Amino acid sequence: MEPSIPKTSSLTLTQIIPLYIGSVLGSGILLLPGLTADSSGPASLLAWILMSILAIPMALSMGFLSVKYPHAGGVSYFVSKAFNPEIGMLVGWFFLLSAIIAVPIIALTGAGYASSAFGLGDSGRIIISAIIMVIAVVSNFFGMRLTGKVQMTVVIATVLILIGAIAGSIPSINMENFIPFMPNGWISVGHSATLIFWCFLGWEAISHVTEEFENPGRDVVRGTIISSIIISILYLATAFAVIGTKCYGPGISDVSLIHLINLSFGTSGMIIAGIITLFITTAPAIAYTGAAGRLAYTISKSGYGPKVFTLLHTRFFTPVGSLIFLIICYFCILLIFMSGKISLDILIQIPNTTFILTYFAGCAAGLILLKNDKIGLIVSFISLILTGAIFCFTGKAMFWPLILILIWILFLKFRKQYQSNNN
């Protein structure tokens, strides 16, 4: 989610913390507690703890880079600055292709909650998902942007659902549900950690306003650590509640919180949560689509993408070519999901691999750009090692970004030959 940052002369720590939380806390927490519990049982809590620990150096690394190089381009800009524009554009393509899959996943998450709350079944879920994706594209077609107030409302709504589900589940938690603790071994815990990475994305999203921090050097560290702790507590408590009440398993793992709320507050609570979840997921779908559309336009204008991406609407000046490309891709992903050949937990692994490599590249950039900052250098190195280790658990999904890298190398080779032949 791309938060809309208020334009102030100086941002204090109390203002910075909500910005960080708003950048990171998203719809992934609605989906992943059940999926990770299904994958590794109660031991998935270890994966949540591991990712909570990794989030701190990773966020600090992005924070230090943002202070030194404030820019809306985020990780792609850091990588371009540290290495070269070609690698930076590859990272840009990583985000673009991740968003193509991420938006349908977000839509399916919200639609899954709504269809479960209202008993609409699989067909209802598909229809609602399609509506969310169309809203995301049409909103950006007309140049609509989410305001800071709307995005903060999304964060508050998400927090309220989590706190309500956690608090309401306390009487129903049974410690016997934590036995056996690790039914599927350590490998499954590593796999769960790769899924959970989705919930810790976005630390670089406020990189273009770090120059407005009252005391950047101090507030980045304090703001990051405090935000990480708050987010991690919410995530861990939610995962604990889902496991403790056994609200996961075949058919319900991807909508575990709706069943947790039903257990605590009954049908009326479930219906209210289903409605709120539609709002929670539609907002980031709009934001992701807007970011992806603008990025595709930028990539194309830089000469690293199809020219069709540069087509602008004559009235709204929005990237029509990019948006048409996105909506076609969205529905292709939805059709693949409808075929039943790929489940949501497998689908989410694909963009996660490129997201992980994006942050891996960002941490590598930190080693170069923060070489004169001892703490920045240390946290970048730690993040690089841990992110690389997590990538090793992505399984077959790791071939997706590796194939993209190979295609990129071939593209650059062809591009240079074409340019030399025309000079």
Tab-separated table of C-alpha atoms in Angstrom:
chain	number	residue	atom	x	y	z
A	1	MET	CA	0.000	0.000	0.000
A	2	GLU	CA	1.299	3.470	-0.914
A	3	PRO	CA	0.354	5.864	1.828
A	4	SER	CA	-0.395	9.470	0.972
A	5	ILE	CA	1.989	11.437	3.157
A	6	PRO	CA	0.928	14.726	4.700
A	7	LYS	CA	3.115	17.643	3.601
A	8	THR	CA	4.531	19.048	6.805
A	9	SER	CA	7.721	20.913	7.508
A	10	SER	CA	8.781	18.364	10.110
A	11	LEU	CA	7.415	14.966	11.057
A	12	THR	CA	7.723	13.969	14.696
A	13	LEU	CA	8.145	10.434	15.989
A	14	THR	CA	4.437	10.197	16.888
A	15	GLN	CA	3.594	10.992	13.257
A	16	ILE	CA	6.264	8.724	11.799
A	17	ILE	CA	5.130	5.560	13.606
A	18	PRO	CA	1.599	5.560	12.063
A	19	LEU	CA	3.152	6.173	8.635
A	20	TYR	CA	5.386	3.110	8.976
A	21	ILE	CA	2.525	0.966	10.302
A	22	GLY	CA	0.276	2.163	7.485
A	23	SER	CA	2.934	1.266	4.918
A	24	VAL	CA	3.364	-2.304	6.155
A	25	LEU	CA	0.112	-3.460	7.762
A	26	GLY	CA	-2.060	-4.810	4.964
A	27	SER	CA	-4.414	-7.504	3.752
A	28	GLY	CA	-1.791	-10.259	4.056
A	29	ILE	CA	-2.616	-10.742	7.736
A	30	LEU	CA	-6.161	-11.715	6.717
A	31	LEU	CA	-4.824	-14.535	4.580
A	32	LEU	CA	-1.599	-15.888	6.025
A	33	PRO	CA	-2.254	-16.984	9.647
A	34	GLY	CA	-4.424	-19.844	8.394
A	35	LEU	CA	-2.263	-20.736	5.393
A	36	THR	CA	0.936	-20.883	7.452
A	37	ALA	CA	-0.774	-22.910	10.194
A	38	ASP	CA	-1.994	-25.295	7.512
A	39	SER	CA	1.551	-25.592	6.164
A	40	SER	CA	3.544	-26.089	9.379
A	41	GLY	CA	0.984	-26.420	12.171
A	42	PRO	CA	1.572	-24.607	15.486
A	43	ALA	CA	5.263	-24.344	14.557
A	44	SER	CA	4.226	-21.607	12.135
A	45	LEU	CA	4.511	-19.347	15.191
A	46	LEU	CA	8.282	-19.813	14.904
A	47	ALA	CA	8.095	-18.516	11.340
A	48	TRP	CA	6.143	-15.455	12.515
A	49	ILE	CA	8.756	-14.831	15.218
A	50	LEU	CA	11.599	-15.288	12.707
A	51	MET	CA	10.067	-12.814	10.282
A	52	SER	CA	9.360	-10.352	13.095
A	53	ILE	CA	13.070	-10.437	13.960
A	54	LEU	CA	14.151	-10.128	10.303
A	55	ALA	CA	11.798	-7.183	9.811
A	56	ILE	CA	13.818	-4.957	12.138
A	57	PRO	CA	17.214	-4.959	10.316
A	58	MET	CA	15.460	-5.033	6.934
A	59	ALA	CA	13.315	-2.032	7.843
A	60	LEU	CA	16.312	-0.199	9.312
A	61	SER	CA	18.283	-0.824	6.130
A	62	MET	CA	15.468	0.650	4.013
A	63	GLY	CA	15.117	3.485	6.518
A	64	PHE	CA	18.781	4.473	6.435
A	65	LEU	CA	18.754	4.363	2.631
A	66	SER	CA	15.629	6.530	2.606
A	67	VAL	CA	17.270	9.137	4.830
A	68	LYS	CA	20.386	9.329	2.676
A	69	TYR	CA	18.587	9.033	-0.684
A	70	PRO	CA	14.966	10.222	-0.321
A	71	HIS	CA	13.158	9.277	-3.540
A	72	ALA	CA	9.723	7.971	-4.537
A	73	GLY	CA	11.412	5.220	-6.576
A	74	GLY	CA	12.165	3.241	-3.414
A	75	VAL	CA	14.212	0.051	-3.787
A	76	SER	CA	14.505	0.363	-7.566
A	77	TYR	CA	16.124	3.790	-7.134
A	78	PHE	CA	18.511	2.540	-4.424
A	79	VAL	CA	19.638	-0.330	-6.659
A	80	SER	CA	20.102	1.986	-9.657
A	81	LYS	CA	22.174	4.322	-7.496
A	82	ALA	CA	24.348	1.524	-6.117
A	83	PHE	CA	24.847	-0.520	-9.276
A	84	ASN	CA	23.414	0.700	-12.585
A	85	PRO	CA	20.054	1.688	-14.133
A	86	GLU	CA	19.690	-1.668	-15.873
A	87	ILE	CA	19.663	-3.589	-12.586
A	88	GLY	CA	17.394	-0.925	-11.115
A	89	MET	CA	14.939	-1.411	-13.979
A	90	LEU	CA	15.044	-5.179	-13.429
A	91	VAL	CA	13.983	-4.563	-9.827
A	92	GLY	CA	11.232	-2.323	-11.213
A	93	TRP	CA	10.047	-5.186	-13.415
A	94	PHE	CA	10.140	-7.460	-10.351
A	95	PHE	CA	7.674	-5.152	-8.599
A	96	LEU	CA	5.488	-4.779	-11.693
A	97	LEU	CA	5.199	-8.522	-12.280
A	98	SER	CA	4.633	-9.097	-8.560
A	99	ALA	CA	1.776	-6.580	-8.565
A	100	ILE	CA	0.178	-8.380	-11.511
A	101	ILE	CA	-0.282	-11.425	-9.268
A	102	ALA	CA	-0.615	-9.582	-5.955
A	103	VAL	CA	-3.774	-7.677	-6.915
A	104	PRO	CA	-5.769	-10.835	-7.819
A	105	ILE	CA	-4.561	-12.419	-4.556
A	106	ILE	CA	-5.730	-9.376	-2.585
A	107	ALA	CA	-9.057	-9.427	-4.444
A	108	LEU	CA	-9.530	-13.154	-3.788
A	109	THR	CA	-8.762	-12.567	-0.110
A	110	GLY	CA	-11.443	-9.909	0.306
A	111	ALA	CA	-13.895	-11.829	-1.841
A	112	GLY	CA	-13.213	-15.000	0.143
A	113	TYR	CA	-14.113	-13.272	3.398
A	114	ALA	CA	-17.243	-11.682	1.929
A	115	SER	CA	-18.453	-14.888	0.276
A	116	SER	CA	-17.869	-16.840	3.509
A	117	ALA	CA	-19.728	-14.218	5.549
A	118	PHE	CA	-22.731	-14.190	3.215
A	119	GLY	CA	-22.599	-17.849	2.136
A	120	LEU	CA	-22.059	-17.032	-1.548
A	121	GLY	CA	-19.785	-19.968	-2.352
A	122	ASP	CA	-16.954	-20.191	-4.882
A	123	SER	CA	-18.870	-18.544	-7.735
A	124	GLY	CA	-19.652	-15.553	-5.522
A	125	ARG	CA	-15.994	-15.296	-4.594
A	126	ILE	CA	-14.912	-15.183	-8.239
A	127	ILE	CA	-17.513	-12.540	-9.148
A	128	ILE	CA	-16.581	-10.312	-6.195
A	129	SER	CA	-12.867	-10.721	-7.018
A	130	ALA	CA	-13.521	-9.612	-10.585
A	131	ILE	CA	-15.469	-6.574	-9.354
A	132	ILE	CA	-12.630	-5.541	-7.015
A	133	MET	CA	-10.083	-5.799	-9.839
A	134	VAL	CA	-12.270	-3.789	-12.219
A	135	ILE	CA	-12.773	-1.104	-9.549
A	136	ALA	CA	-8.993	-0.964	-9.050
A	137	VAL	CA	-8.322	-0.384	-12.755
A	138	VAL	CA	-11.266	1.950	-13.453
A	139	SER	CA	-10.389	4.117	-10.438
A	140	ASN	CA	-6.888	4.593	-11.787
A	141	PHE	CA	-8.211	5.105	-15.325
A	142	PHE	CA	-10.034	8.216	-14.092
A	143	GLY	CA	-6.966	9.311	-12.139
A	144	MET	CA	-8.460	8.703	-8.713
A	145	ARG	CA	-5.925	8.420	-5.865
A	146	LEU	CA	-6.475	7.209	-2.338
A	147	THR	CA	-6.175	10.010	0.178
A	148	GLY	CA	-4.158	9.707	3.351
A	149	LYS	CA	-7.407	9.682	5.356
A	150	VAL	CA	-8.791	6.743	3.361
A	151	GLN	CA	-5.600	4.747	3.769
A	152	MET	CA	-5.402	5.493	7.479
A	153	THR	CA	-9.035	4.343	7.768
A	154	VAL	CA	-7.999	1.064	6.127
A	155	VAL	CA	-5.229	0.623	8.700
A	156	ILE	CA	-7.578	1.396	11.601
A	157	ALA	CA	-10.194	-1.016	10.227
A	158	THR	CA	-7.565	-3.751	9.885
A	159	VAL	CA	-6.317	-3.200	13.431
A	160	LEU	CA	-9.873	-3.247	14.818
A	161	ILE	CA	-10.653	-6.541	13.076
A	162	LEU	CA	-7.438	-8.085	14.399
A	163	ILE	CA	-7.953	-6.851	17.965
A	164	GLY	CA	-11.611	-7.926	17.903
A	165	ALA	CA	-10.739	-11.387	16.610
A	166	ILE	CA	-7.890	-11.808	19.111
A	167	ALA	CA	-9.844	-10.590	22.143
A	168	GLY	CA	-12.966	-12.543	21.256
A	169	SER	CA	-11.025	-15.771	20.767
A	170	ILE	CA	-9.422	-15.865	24.226
A	171	PRO	CA	-12.161	-17.992	25.899
A	172	SER	CA	-12.034	-20.498	23.019
A	173	ILE	CA	-8.269	-21.058	22.927
A	174	ASN	CA	-7.342	-24.638	23.771
A	175	MET	CA	-3.675	-25.394	24.446
A	176	GLU	CA	-4.182	-28.948	23.176
A	177	ASN	CA	-4.417	-27.439	19.698
A	178	PHE	CA	-0.683	-26.725	19.914
A	179	ILE	CA	0.128	-30.454	20.070
A	180	PRO	CA	1.852	-31.807	18.018
A	181	PHE	CA	3.806	-28.598	17.681
A	182	MET	CA	5.805	-29.349	14.527
A	183	PRO	CA	3.934	-31.990	12.506
A	184	ASN	CA	5.652	-31.230	9.188
A	185	GLY	CA	9.269	-30.582	10.228
A	186	TRP	CA	11.608	-27.597	10.020
A	187	ILE	CA	11.400	-27.272	6.240
A	188	SER	CA	7.727	-26.369	6.551
A	189	VAL	CA	8.637	-23.578	8.996
A	190	GLY	CA	11.045	-22.119	6.442
A	191	HIS	CA	8.341	-22.374	3.793
A	192	SER	CA	5.904	-20.531	6.071
A	193	ALA	CA	8.495	-17.786	6.591
A	194	THR	CA	8.608	-17.186	2.827
A	195	LEU	CA	4.820	-16.733	2.817
A	196	ILE	CA	4.903	-14.399	5.827
A	197	PHE	CA	7.390	-12.145	4.003
A	198	TRP	CA	4.279	-10.783	2.231
A	199	CYS	CA	3.148	-9.227	5.535
A	200	PHE	CA	6.366	-7.264	6.034
A	201	LEU	CA	6.545	-5.416	2.718
A	202	GLY	CA	6.402	-1.645	2.410
A	203	TRP	CA	9.142	-0.244	4.654
A	204	GLU	CA	10.534	1.774	1.743
A	205	ALA	CA	7.122	3.254	0.829
A	206	ILE	CA	7.713	6.489	2.758
A	207	SER	CA	11.254	6.961	1.461
A	208	HIS	CA	10.320	10.196	-0.317
A	209	VAL	CA	9.352	11.982	2.928
A	210	THR	CA	12.230	11.016	5.219
A	211	GLU	CA	13.756	14.428	4.516
A	212	GLU	CA	10.772	15.853	6.425
A	213	PHE	CA	11.627	13.879	9.574
A	214	GLU	CA	12.367	16.167	12.521
A	215	ASN	CA	15.494	14.167	13.368
A	216	PRO	CA	16.063	11.609	10.557
A	217	GLY	CA	19.067	9.804	12.042
A	218	ARG	CA	17.332	9.203	15.370
A	219	ASP	CA	13.705	8.892	14.274
A	220	VAL	CA	14.309	6.285	11.565
A	221	VAL	CA	15.756	3.914	14.165
A	222	ARG	CA	13.175	4.619	16.851
A	223	GLY	CA	10.232	4.751	14.458
A	224	THR	CA	11.236	1.528	12.728
A	225	ILE	CA	11.793	-0.441	15.935
A	226	ILE	CA	8.582	0.748	17.612
A	227	SER	CA	6.528	0.137	14.446
A	228	SER	CA	8.069	-3.321	13.998
A	229	ILE	CA	7.227	-4.268	17.581
A	230	ILE	CA	3.609	-3.097	17.277
A	231	ILE	CA	3.096	-4.887	13.952
A	232	SER	CA	4.811	-8.068	15.170
A	233	ILE	CA	2.675	-8.219	18.332
A	234	LEU	CA	-0.499	-7.924	16.236
A	235	TYR	CA	0.697	-10.602	13.808
A	236	LEU	CA	1.855	-13.045	16.492
A	237	ALA	CA	-1.304	-12.622	18.561
A	238	THR	CA	-3.468	-13.215	15.483
A	239	ALA	CA	-1.529	-16.342	14.485
A	240	PHE	CA	-1.688	-17.618	18.086
A	241	ALA	CA	-5.475	-17.110	18.181
A	242	VAL	CA	-6.006	-18.903	14.859
A	243	ILE	CA	-3.944	-21.898	16.002
A	244	GLY	CA	-5.344	-21.938	19.534
A	245	THR	CA	-8.923	-22.089	18.254
A	246	LYS	CA	-8.055	-24.455	15.377
A	247	CYS	CA	-9.615	-22.031	12.868
A	248	TYR	CA	-7.675	-23.453	9.953
A	249	GLY	CA	-7.737	-26.529	7.790
A	250	PRO	CA	-9.222	-27.672	4.459
A	251	GLY	CA	-11.555	-25.069	2.992
A	252	ILE	CA	-11.094	-22.418	5.700
A	253	SER	CA	-7.366	-21.660	5.977
A	254	ASP	CA	-7.494	-18.714	3.560
A	255	VAL	CA	-10.435	-17.174	5.471
A	256	SER	CA	-9.427	-18.230	8.973
A	257	LEU	CA	-10.178	-14.888	10.650
A	258	ILE	CA	-13.788	-14.854	9.478
A	259	HIS	CA	-14.298	-18.209	11.213
A	260	LEU	CA	-12.480	-16.893	14.272
A	261	ILE	CA	-14.832	-13.893	14.373
A	262	ASN	CA	-17.853	-16.149	13.863
A	263	LEU	CA	-16.681	-18.246	16.806
A	264	SER	CA	-16.395	-15.139	18.978
A	265	PHE	CA	-19.209	-12.855	17.798
A	266	GLY	CA	-21.576	-15.042	15.802
A	267	THR	CA	-23.153	-14.454	12.402
A	268	SER	CA	-23.681	-10.706	12.829
A	269	GLY	CA	-20.011	-10.162	13.676
A	270	MET	CA	-18.988	-12.307	10.719
A	271	ILE	CA	-21.160	-10.277	8.321
A	272	ILE	CA	-19.782	-6.959	9.599
A	273	ALA	CA	-16.222	-8.293	9.251
A	274	GLY	CA	-16.986	-9.505	5.723
A	275	ILE	CA	-18.159	-6.034	4.678
A	276	ILE	CA	-15.187	-4.284	6.309
A	277	THR	CA	-12.786	-6.726	4.662
A	278	LEU	CA	-14.069	-5.735	1.217
A	279	PHE	CA	-13.041	-2.162	1.993
A	280	ILE	CA	-9.710	-3.282	3.469
A	281	THR	CA	-8.789	-5.213	0.316
A	282	THR	CA	-10.213	-2.893	-2.358
A	283	ALA	CA	-8.089	0.043	-1.149
A	284	PRO	CA	-4.694	-1.701	-1.534
A	285	ALA	CA	-5.837	-3.188	-4.862
A	286	ILE	CA	-6.382	0.383	-6.101
A	287	ALA	CA	-3.032	1.509	-4.665
A	288	TYR	CA	-1.068	-1.428	-6.128
A	289	THR	CA	-2.693	-0.918	-9.533
A	290	GLY	CA	-1.864	2.780	-9.493
A	291	ALA	CA	1.748	2.130	-8.509
A	292	ALA	CA	2.132	-0.641	-11.104
A	293	GLY	CA	0.557	1.467	-13.850
A	294	ARG	CA	2.833	4.430	-13.181
A	295	LEU	CA	5.872	2.168	-12.904
A	296	ALA	CA	5.081	0.451	-16.224
A	297	TYR	CA	4.819	3.895	-17.842
A	298	THR	CA	8.170	4.958	-16.342
A	299	ILE	CA	9.888	1.726	-17.412
A	300	SER	CA	8.611	2.136	-20.962
A	301	LYS	CA	9.611	5.821	-21.161
A	302	SER	CA	13.104	4.779	-20.057
A	303	GLY	CA	13.312	2.368	-22.984
A	304	TYR	CA	13.057	-0.838	-20.971
A	305	GLY	CA	9.454	-1.793	-21.732
A	306	PRO	CA	6.857	-2.004	-24.529
A	307	LYS	CA	5.908	1.357	-26.061
A	308	VAL	CA	2.220	0.592	-25.506
A	309	PHE	CA	2.795	1.296	-21.801
A	310	THR	CA	3.394	4.974	-22.643
A	311	LEU	CA	-0.119	5.519	-24.016
A	312	LEU	CA	-1.884	8.192	-21.966
A	313	HIS	CA	-5.563	9.090	-21.800
A	314	THR	CA	-6.059	12.375	-23.648
A	315	ARG	CA	-8.271	13.821	-20.914
A	316	PHE	CA	-7.166	12.248	-17.636
A	317	PHE	CA	-3.488	11.765	-18.611
A	318	THR	CA	-3.501	8.331	-16.993
A	319	PRO	CA	-1.393	5.417	-18.342
A	320	VAL	CA	-4.149	3.685	-20.337
A	321	GLY	CA	-1.767	1.281	-22.065
A	322	SER	CA	-0.368	0.082	-18.742
A	323	LEU	CA	-3.823	-0.265	-17.172
A	324	ILE	CA	-5.141	-2.342	-20.096
A	325	PHE	CA	-2.114	-4.610	-19.750
A	326	LEU	CA	-2.766	-4.953	-16.001
A	327	ILE	CA	-6.475	-5.800	-16.277
A	328	ILE	CA	-5.742	-8.473	-18.903
A	329	CYS	CA	-3.102	-10.002	-16.630
A	330	TYR	CA	-5.404	-9.801	-13.593
A	331	PHE	CA	-8.130	-11.802	-15.318
A	332	CYS	CA	-5.618	-14.334	-16.657
A	333	ILE	CA	-4.504	-14.980	-13.057
A	334	LEU	CA	-8.144	-15.235	-11.962
A	335	LEU	CA	-8.845	-17.777	-14.722
A	336	ILE	CA	-5.838	-19.840	-13.636
A	337	PHE	CA	-7.171	-19.836	-10.063
A	338	MET	CA	-10.654	-20.791	-11.301
A	339	SER	CA	-9.208	-23.791	-13.137
A	340	GLY	CA	-8.297	-25.318	-9.775
A	341	LYS	CA	-4.777	-26.123	-10.969
A	342	ILE	CA	-3.182	-23.711	-8.523
A	343	SER	CA	-4.258	-22.893	-4.968
A	344	LEU	CA	-3.993	-19.525	-3.234
A	345	ASP	CA	-1.105	-20.644	-1.003
A	346	ILE	CA	0.887	-21.685	-4.085
A	347	LEU	CA	-0.121	-18.584	-6.046
A	348	ILE	CA	1.145	-16.250	-3.329
A	349	GLN	CA	4.603	-17.861	-3.459
A	350	ILE	CA	5.186	-16.534	-6.992
A	351	PRO	CA	5.131	-12.780	-6.263
A	352	ASN	CA	6.755	-13.440	-2.902
A	353	THR	CA	9.915	-14.726	-4.590
A	354	THR	CA	10.316	-11.517	-6.584
A	355	PHE	CA	9.484	-9.415	-3.520
A	356	ILE	CA	12.174	-11.273	-1.548
A	357	LEU	CA	14.750	-10.729	-4.300
A	358	THR	CA	13.731	-7.063	-4.516
A	359	TYR	CA	14.590	-6.577	-0.851
A	360	PHE	CA	17.706	-8.727	-1.271
A	361	ALA	CA	18.846	-6.305	-3.987
A	362	GLY	CA	17.936	-3.367	-1.745
A	363	CYS	CA	20.060	-4.752	1.089
A	364	ALA	CA	22.928	-5.334	-1.354
A	365	ALA	CA	22.579	-1.697	-2.398
A	366	GLY	CA	22.789	-0.777	1.278
A	367	LEU	CA	26.228	-2.390	1.531
A	368	ILE	CA	27.479	0.062	-1.089
A	369	LEU	CA	25.467	3.200	-0.367
A	370	LEU	CA	25.798	2.944	3.424
A	371	LYS	CA	29.478	1.983	3.537
A	372	ASN	CA	30.270	5.083	5.615
A	373	ASP	CA	27.457	4.372	8.085
A	374	LYS	CA	28.544	1.593	10.465
A	375	ILE	CA	25.060	0.743	11.771
A	376	GLY	CA	23.525	0.989	8.295
A	377	LEU	CA	26.222	-1.301	6.918
A	378	ILE	CA	25.678	-3.873	9.680
A	379	VAL	CA	21.879	-4.017	9.335
A	380	SER	CA	22.174	-4.222	5.535
A	381	PHE	CA	24.587	-7.147	5.835
A	382	ILE	CA	22.380	-8.976	8.360
A	383	SER	CA	19.305	-8.390	6.182
A	384	LEU	CA	21.131	-9.583	3.074
A	385	ILE	CA	22.104	-12.878	4.741
A	386	LEU	CA	18.665	-13.511	6.274
A	387	THR	CA	16.754	-12.553	3.123
A	388	GLY	CA	18.988	-14.817	1.048
A	389	ALA	CA	18.411	-17.670	3.503
A	390	ILE	CA	14.634	-17.227	3.303
A	391	PHE	CA	14.777	-17.256	-0.504
A	392	CYS	CA	16.269	-20.757	-0.309
A	393	PHE	CA	12.959	-21.999	1.154
A	394	THR	CA	10.811	-20.724	-1.727
A	395	GLY	CA	11.031	-24.102	-3.458
A	396	LYS	CA	10.017	-24.368	-7.102
A	397	ALA	CA	8.716	-20.784	-7.023
A	398	MET	CA	12.340	-19.547	-7.075
A	399	PHE	CA	12.506	-20.461	-10.764
A	400	TRP	CA	10.061	-17.599	-11.522
A	401	PRO	CA	12.484	-14.725	-10.759
A	402	LEU	CA	15.425	-16.727	-12.117
A	403	ILE	CA	13.600	-17.077	-15.446
A	404	LEU	CA	12.841	-13.345	-15.367
A	405	ILE	CA	16.536	-12.587	-14.833
A	406	LEU	CA	17.469	-14.793	-17.809
A	407	ILE	CA	14.867	-13.072	-20.006
A	408	TRP	CA	16.185	-9.686	-18.840
A	409	ILE	CA	19.767	-10.590	-19.780
A	410	LEU	CA	18.621	-11.713	-23.241
A	411	PHE	CA	16.549	-8.531	-23.613
A	412	LEU	CA	19.521	-6.309	-22.755
A	413	LYS	CA	21.714	-8.193	-25.219
A	414	PHE	CA	19.117	-7.814	-27.980
A	415	ARG	CA	18.592	-4.135	-27.076
A	416	LYS	CA	22.305	-3.334	-27.335
A	417	GLN	CA	22.574	-5.128	-30.687
A	418	TYR	CA	19.531	-3.255	-31.987
A	419	GLN	CA	20.937	0.099	-30.846
A	420	SER	CA	24.368	-0.599	-32.361
A	421	ASN	CA	22.796	-1.613	-35.692
A	422	ASN	CA	20.822	1.627	-35.816
A	423	ASN	CA	23.765	3.908	-35.007
